[in-house]
Coordinates of C-alpha atoms in Angstrom, one line a residue:
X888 CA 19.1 0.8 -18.2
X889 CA 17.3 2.8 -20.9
X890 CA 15.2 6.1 -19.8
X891 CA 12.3 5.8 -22.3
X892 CA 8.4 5.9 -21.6
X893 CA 7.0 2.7 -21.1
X894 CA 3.8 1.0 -22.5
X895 CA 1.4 -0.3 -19.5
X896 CA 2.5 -3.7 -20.1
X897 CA 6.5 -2.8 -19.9
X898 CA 5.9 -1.2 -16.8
X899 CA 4.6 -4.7 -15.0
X900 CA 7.4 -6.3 -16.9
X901 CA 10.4 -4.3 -15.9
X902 CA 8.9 -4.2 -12.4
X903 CA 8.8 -7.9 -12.3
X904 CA 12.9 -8.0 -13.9
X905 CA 13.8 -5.9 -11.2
X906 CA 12.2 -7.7 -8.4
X907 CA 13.4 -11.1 -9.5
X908 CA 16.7 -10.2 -10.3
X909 CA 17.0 -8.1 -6.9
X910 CA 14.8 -9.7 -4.9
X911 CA 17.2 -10.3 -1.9
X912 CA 18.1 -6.3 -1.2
X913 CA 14.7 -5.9 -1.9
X914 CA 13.1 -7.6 0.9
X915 CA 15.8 -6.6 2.9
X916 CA 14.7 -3.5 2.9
X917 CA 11.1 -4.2 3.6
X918 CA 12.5 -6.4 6.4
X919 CA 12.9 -3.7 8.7
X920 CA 9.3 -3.6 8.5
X921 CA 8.1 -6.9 8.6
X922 CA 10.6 -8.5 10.9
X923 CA 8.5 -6.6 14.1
X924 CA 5.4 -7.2 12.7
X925 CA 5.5 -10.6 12.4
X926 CA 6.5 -10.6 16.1
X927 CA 3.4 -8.5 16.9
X928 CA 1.1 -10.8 14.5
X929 CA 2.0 -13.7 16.8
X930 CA 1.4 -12.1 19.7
X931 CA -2.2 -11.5 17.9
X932 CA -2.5 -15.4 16.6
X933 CA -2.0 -16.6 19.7
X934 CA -4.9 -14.5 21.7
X935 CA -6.9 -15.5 18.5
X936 CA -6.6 -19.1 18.4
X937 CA -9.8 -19.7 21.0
X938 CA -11.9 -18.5 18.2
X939 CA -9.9 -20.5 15.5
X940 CA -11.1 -23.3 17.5
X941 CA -14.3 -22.9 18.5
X942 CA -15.2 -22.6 14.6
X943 CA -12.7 -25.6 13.8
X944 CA -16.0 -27.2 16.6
X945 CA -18.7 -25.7 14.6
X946 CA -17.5 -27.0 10.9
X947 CA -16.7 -30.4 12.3
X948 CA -20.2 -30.3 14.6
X949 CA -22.4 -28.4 12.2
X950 CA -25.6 -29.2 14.7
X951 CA -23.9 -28.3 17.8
X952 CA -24.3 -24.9 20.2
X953 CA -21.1 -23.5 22.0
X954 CA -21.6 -24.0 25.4
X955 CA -20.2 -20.7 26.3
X956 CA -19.7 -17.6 23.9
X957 CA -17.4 -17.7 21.6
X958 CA -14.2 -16.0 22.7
X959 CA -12.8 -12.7 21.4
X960 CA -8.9 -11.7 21.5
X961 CA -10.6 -8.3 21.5
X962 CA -12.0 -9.2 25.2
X963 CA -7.9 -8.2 26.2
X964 CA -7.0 -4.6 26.5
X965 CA -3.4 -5.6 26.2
X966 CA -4.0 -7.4 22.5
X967 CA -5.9 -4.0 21.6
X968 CA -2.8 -1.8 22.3
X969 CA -0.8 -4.6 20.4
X970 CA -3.5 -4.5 17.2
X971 CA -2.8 -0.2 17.4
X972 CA 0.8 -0.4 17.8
X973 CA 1.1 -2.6 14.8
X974 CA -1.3 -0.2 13.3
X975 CA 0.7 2.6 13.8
X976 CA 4.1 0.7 13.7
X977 CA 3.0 0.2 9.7
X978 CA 1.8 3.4 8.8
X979 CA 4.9 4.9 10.0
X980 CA 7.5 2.7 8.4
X981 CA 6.1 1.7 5.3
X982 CA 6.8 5.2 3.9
X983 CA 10.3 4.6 4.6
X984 CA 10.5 1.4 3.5
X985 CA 8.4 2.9 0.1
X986 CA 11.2 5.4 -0.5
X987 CA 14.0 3.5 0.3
X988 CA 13.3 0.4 -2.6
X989 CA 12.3 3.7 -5.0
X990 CA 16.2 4.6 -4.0
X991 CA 17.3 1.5 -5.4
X992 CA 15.6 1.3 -8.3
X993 CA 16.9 4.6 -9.2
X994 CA 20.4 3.3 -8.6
X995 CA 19.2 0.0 -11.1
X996 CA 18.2 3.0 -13.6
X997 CA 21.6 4.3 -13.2
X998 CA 23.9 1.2 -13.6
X999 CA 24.2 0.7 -9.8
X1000 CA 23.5 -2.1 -7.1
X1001 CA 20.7 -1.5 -4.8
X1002 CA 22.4 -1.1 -1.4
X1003 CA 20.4 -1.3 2.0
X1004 CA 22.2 0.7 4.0
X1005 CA 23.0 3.7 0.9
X1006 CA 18.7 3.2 -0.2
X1007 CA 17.4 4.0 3.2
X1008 CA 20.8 6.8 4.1
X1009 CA 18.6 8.7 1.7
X1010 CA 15.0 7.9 3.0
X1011 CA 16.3 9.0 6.7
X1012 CA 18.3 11.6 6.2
X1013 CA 14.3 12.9 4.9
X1014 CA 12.7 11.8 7.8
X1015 CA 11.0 15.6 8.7
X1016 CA 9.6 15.8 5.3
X1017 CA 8.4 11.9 5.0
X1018 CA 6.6 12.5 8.6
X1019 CA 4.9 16.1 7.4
X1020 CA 3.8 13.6 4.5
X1021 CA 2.2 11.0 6.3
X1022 CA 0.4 14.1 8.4
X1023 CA -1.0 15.4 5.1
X1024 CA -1.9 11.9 4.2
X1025 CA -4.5 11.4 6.9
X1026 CA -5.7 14.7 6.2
X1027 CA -6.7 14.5 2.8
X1028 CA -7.9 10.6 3.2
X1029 CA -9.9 11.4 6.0
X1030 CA -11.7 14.1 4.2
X1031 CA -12.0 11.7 1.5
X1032 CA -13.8 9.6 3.8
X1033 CA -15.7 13.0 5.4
X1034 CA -17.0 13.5 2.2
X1035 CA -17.5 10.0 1.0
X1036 CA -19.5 9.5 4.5
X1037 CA -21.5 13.0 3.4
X1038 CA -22.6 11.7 -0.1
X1039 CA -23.5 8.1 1.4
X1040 CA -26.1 9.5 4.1
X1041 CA -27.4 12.0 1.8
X1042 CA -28.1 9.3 -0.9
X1043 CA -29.7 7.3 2.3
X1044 CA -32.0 10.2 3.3
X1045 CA -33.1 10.3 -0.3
X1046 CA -34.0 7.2 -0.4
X1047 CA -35.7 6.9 2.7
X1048 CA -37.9 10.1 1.6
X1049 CA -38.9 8.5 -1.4
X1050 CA -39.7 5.3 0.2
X1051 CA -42.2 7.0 2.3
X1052 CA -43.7 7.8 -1.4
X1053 CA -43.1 4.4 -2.6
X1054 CA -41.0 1.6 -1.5
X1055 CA -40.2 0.3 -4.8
X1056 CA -38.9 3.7 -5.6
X1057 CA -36.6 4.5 -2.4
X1058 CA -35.1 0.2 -2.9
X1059 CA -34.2 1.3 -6.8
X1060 CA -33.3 4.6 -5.8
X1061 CA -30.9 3.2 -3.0
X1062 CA -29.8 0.2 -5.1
X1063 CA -28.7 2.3 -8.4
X1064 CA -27.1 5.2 -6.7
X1065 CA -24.8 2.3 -4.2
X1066 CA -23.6 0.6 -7.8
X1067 CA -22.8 4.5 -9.1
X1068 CA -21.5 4.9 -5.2
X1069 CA -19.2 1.9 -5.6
X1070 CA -18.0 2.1 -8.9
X1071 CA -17.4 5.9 -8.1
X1072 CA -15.0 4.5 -5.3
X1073 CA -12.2 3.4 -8.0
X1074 CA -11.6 6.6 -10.1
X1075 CA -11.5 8.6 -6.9
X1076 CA -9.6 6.6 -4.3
X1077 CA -7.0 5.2 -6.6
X1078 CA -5.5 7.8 -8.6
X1079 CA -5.9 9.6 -4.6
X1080 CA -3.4 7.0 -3.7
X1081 CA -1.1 7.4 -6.2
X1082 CA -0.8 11.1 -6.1
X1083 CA 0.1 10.5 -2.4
X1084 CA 2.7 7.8 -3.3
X1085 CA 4.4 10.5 -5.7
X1086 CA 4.5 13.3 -3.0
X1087 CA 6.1 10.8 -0.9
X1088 CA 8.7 10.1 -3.7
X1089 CA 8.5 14.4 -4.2
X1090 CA 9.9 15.0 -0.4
X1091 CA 12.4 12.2 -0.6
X1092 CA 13.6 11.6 -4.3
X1093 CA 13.4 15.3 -5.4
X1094 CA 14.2 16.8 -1.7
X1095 CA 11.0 19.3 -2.5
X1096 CA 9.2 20.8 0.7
X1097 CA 5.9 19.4 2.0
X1098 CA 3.7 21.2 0.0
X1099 CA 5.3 21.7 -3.1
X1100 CA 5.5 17.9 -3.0
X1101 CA 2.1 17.6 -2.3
X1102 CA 1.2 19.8 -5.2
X1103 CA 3.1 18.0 -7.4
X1104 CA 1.9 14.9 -7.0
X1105 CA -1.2 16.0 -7.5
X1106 CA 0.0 17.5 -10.9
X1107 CA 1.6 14.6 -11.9
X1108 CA -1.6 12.4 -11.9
X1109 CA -4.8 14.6 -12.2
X1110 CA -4.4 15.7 -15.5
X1111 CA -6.1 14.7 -19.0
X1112 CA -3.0 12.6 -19.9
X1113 CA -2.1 10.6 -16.8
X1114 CA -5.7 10.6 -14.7
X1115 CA -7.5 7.3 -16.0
X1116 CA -3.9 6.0 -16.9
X1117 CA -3.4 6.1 -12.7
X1118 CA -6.3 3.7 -12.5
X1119 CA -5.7 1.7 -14.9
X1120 CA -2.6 1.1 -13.3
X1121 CA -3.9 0.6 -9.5
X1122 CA -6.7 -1.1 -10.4
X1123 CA -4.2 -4.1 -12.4
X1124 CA -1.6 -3.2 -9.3
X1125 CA -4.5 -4.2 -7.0
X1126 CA -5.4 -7.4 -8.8
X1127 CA -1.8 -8.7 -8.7
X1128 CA -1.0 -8.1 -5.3
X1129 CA -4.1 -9.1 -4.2
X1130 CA -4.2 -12.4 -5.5
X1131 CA -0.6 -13.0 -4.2
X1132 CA -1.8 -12.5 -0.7
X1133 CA -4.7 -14.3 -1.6
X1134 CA -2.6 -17.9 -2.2
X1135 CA -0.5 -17.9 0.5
X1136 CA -3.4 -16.2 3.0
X1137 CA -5.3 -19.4 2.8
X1138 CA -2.2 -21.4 4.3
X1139 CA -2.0 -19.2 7.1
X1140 CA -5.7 -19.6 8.2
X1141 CA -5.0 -23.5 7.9
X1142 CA -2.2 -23.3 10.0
X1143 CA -4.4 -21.6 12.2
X1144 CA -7.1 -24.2 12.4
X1145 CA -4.2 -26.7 13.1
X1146 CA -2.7 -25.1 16.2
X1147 CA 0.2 -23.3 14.9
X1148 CA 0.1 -19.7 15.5
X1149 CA 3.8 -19.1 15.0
X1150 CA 3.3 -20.9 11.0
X1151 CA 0.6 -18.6 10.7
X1152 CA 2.5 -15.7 11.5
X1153 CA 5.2 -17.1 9.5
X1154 CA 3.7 -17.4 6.4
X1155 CA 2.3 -13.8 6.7
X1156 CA 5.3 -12.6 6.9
X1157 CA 6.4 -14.3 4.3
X1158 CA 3.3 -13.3 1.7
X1159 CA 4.3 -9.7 3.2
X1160 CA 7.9 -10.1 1.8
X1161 CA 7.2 -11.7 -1.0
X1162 CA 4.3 -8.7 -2.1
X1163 CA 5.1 -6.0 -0.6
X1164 CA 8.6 -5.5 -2.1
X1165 CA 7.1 -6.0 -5.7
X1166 CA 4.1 -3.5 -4.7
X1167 CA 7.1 -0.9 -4.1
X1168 CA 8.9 -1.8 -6.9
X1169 CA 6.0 -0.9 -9.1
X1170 CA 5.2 1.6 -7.9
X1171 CA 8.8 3.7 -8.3
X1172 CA 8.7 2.2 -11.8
X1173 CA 5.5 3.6 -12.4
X1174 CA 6.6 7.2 -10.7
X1175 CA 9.9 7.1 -12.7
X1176 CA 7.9 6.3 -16.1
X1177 CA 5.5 9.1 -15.7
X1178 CA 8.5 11.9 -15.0
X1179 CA 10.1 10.3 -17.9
X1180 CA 7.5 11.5 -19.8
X1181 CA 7.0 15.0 -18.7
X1182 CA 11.1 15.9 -17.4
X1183 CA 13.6 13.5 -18.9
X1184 CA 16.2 15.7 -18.7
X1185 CA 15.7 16.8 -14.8
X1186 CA 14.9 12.9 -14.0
X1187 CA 18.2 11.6 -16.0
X1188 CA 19.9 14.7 -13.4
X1189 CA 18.1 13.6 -10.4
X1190 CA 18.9 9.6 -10.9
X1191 CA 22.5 10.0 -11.7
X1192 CA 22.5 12.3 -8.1
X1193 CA 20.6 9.3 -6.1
X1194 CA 22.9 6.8 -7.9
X1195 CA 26.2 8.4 -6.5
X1196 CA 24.6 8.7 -3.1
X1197 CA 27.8 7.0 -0.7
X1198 CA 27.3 6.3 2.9
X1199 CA 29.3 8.6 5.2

């Protein structure tokens, strides 16, 4: 496959060719994740189903009380721990999962099948670095959120003092700086996210340390060429995954209303491996097209290494 930089478009367009055309090894891969989560989501859909029924009771009796309160799966200590296990089961796999498909799309680049067991030899056998990555993750995203928190009251205190002036000034004051806060959000927290994908890919794909990984990603996307090219990107990666979910999310909250926890688990899983392999497909695209434009020769070096990658 040619090594060339891509125009925005080409980039969603090769990521769709290489999902459809390897769709199978794809979600394969991000089977590993979704396969227990499913398991846990039914576990979750059934404790939830009192509430899927009491508001079945309120659509089709619109003038009707509940005779009791409405029932929580929260009310269960045991459902909690499930809800934080799958919590945590996610946010520790998906970075393998994320680095394995970006394996096998680096053995595509190279002429080469995407294998499951050769795509996620390599994300393992970087299983210190990819854990020291998810531990800088919630660093910086919780001081993200520290200081998006930190902004957000001051604004609140602002307008609050002003309202004791005038109460038409404090509501315009609040109102105009929460649209600057929101559309703020998007510049910030997306090209944020992406930075963090591409240390990931740093530690695994390019075998670099921690924080030489973390550096680098930064480098790679906050700079004048790449910056608002990064949220361009997340921002059209968003809507398209987003709307996938969307479709076949409605599905599952109708198989809810009809009793049938394990379709509703099903079909999640299903959205989840239809999107989510796609999502990490175009992502790795994306990473490989931005070091194709700043290090084709070391990229063309790296790929052919990744790409002759056998299992012991």
């Amino acid at each position: 496959m040619e090594l060339r930089p891509l125009g925005f478009g080409e980039i969603f367009d090769r990521s769709v060719t290489l999902y459809i055309r390897n769709f199978v090894p794809f979600a394969a891969i991000v089977a590993v994740l979704i396969v227990p989560l499913a398991i846990l989501q039914y576990v979750i859909d059934l404790a939830a189903q009192p509430q899927f029924d009491v508001m079945l009771h309120q659509i089709q009796h619109p003038g009707s009380l509940p005779s009791s309160p409405i029932p929580t799966f929260l009310d269960s200590p045991w459902i909690i721990l499930v809800v934080l296990v799958m919590m945590l089961m996610a946010y520790i796999m998906w970075p393998f999962a994320l680095n394995a498909v970006a394996v096998g799309v680096a053995r595509l680049y190279r002429g080469r099948r995407v294998e499951f067991r050769q795509c996620y030899e390599v994300a393992l056998r970087r299983w210190p670095q990819i854990l020291g990555m998810i531990g800088i993750d919630v660093l910086v995203l919780s001081g993200w959120y520290g200081a998006f928190l930190a902004v957000a009251m001051i604004v609140v205190f602002l307008a609050i003092a002003l309202g004791t002036l005038s109460s038409v000034l404090g509501i315009w004051f609040g109102v105009i700086f929460g649209i600057i806060g929101v559309l703020a959000i998007i510049p910030v927290l997306a090209p944020l996210v992406v930075a963090l994908s591409f240390a990931m890919y740093a530690a695994v794909i390019e075998e670099r340390p921690v924080i030489a990984s973390l550096v680098l990603g930064f480098a790679r996307v906050f700079n004048r060429a790449e910056f608002w090219r990064s949220v361009l990107f997340s921002v059209a990666a968003f809507a398209v995954l987003a709307g996938g979910s969307a479709v076949v999310s409605v599905v599952g909250i109708l198989a809810a209303f009809a009793h049938l926890p394990i379709l509703e688990a099903g079909i999640d899983a299903l959205a989840r491996l239809i999107v989510a392999p796609f999502g990490a497909v175009l992502i790795a695209v994306y990473y490989f097209d931005v070091r194709i434009r700043r290090e084709a020769y070391d990229l063309e070096a790296s790929l052919e290494r990744l790409a002759a990658i056998e299992p012991a």
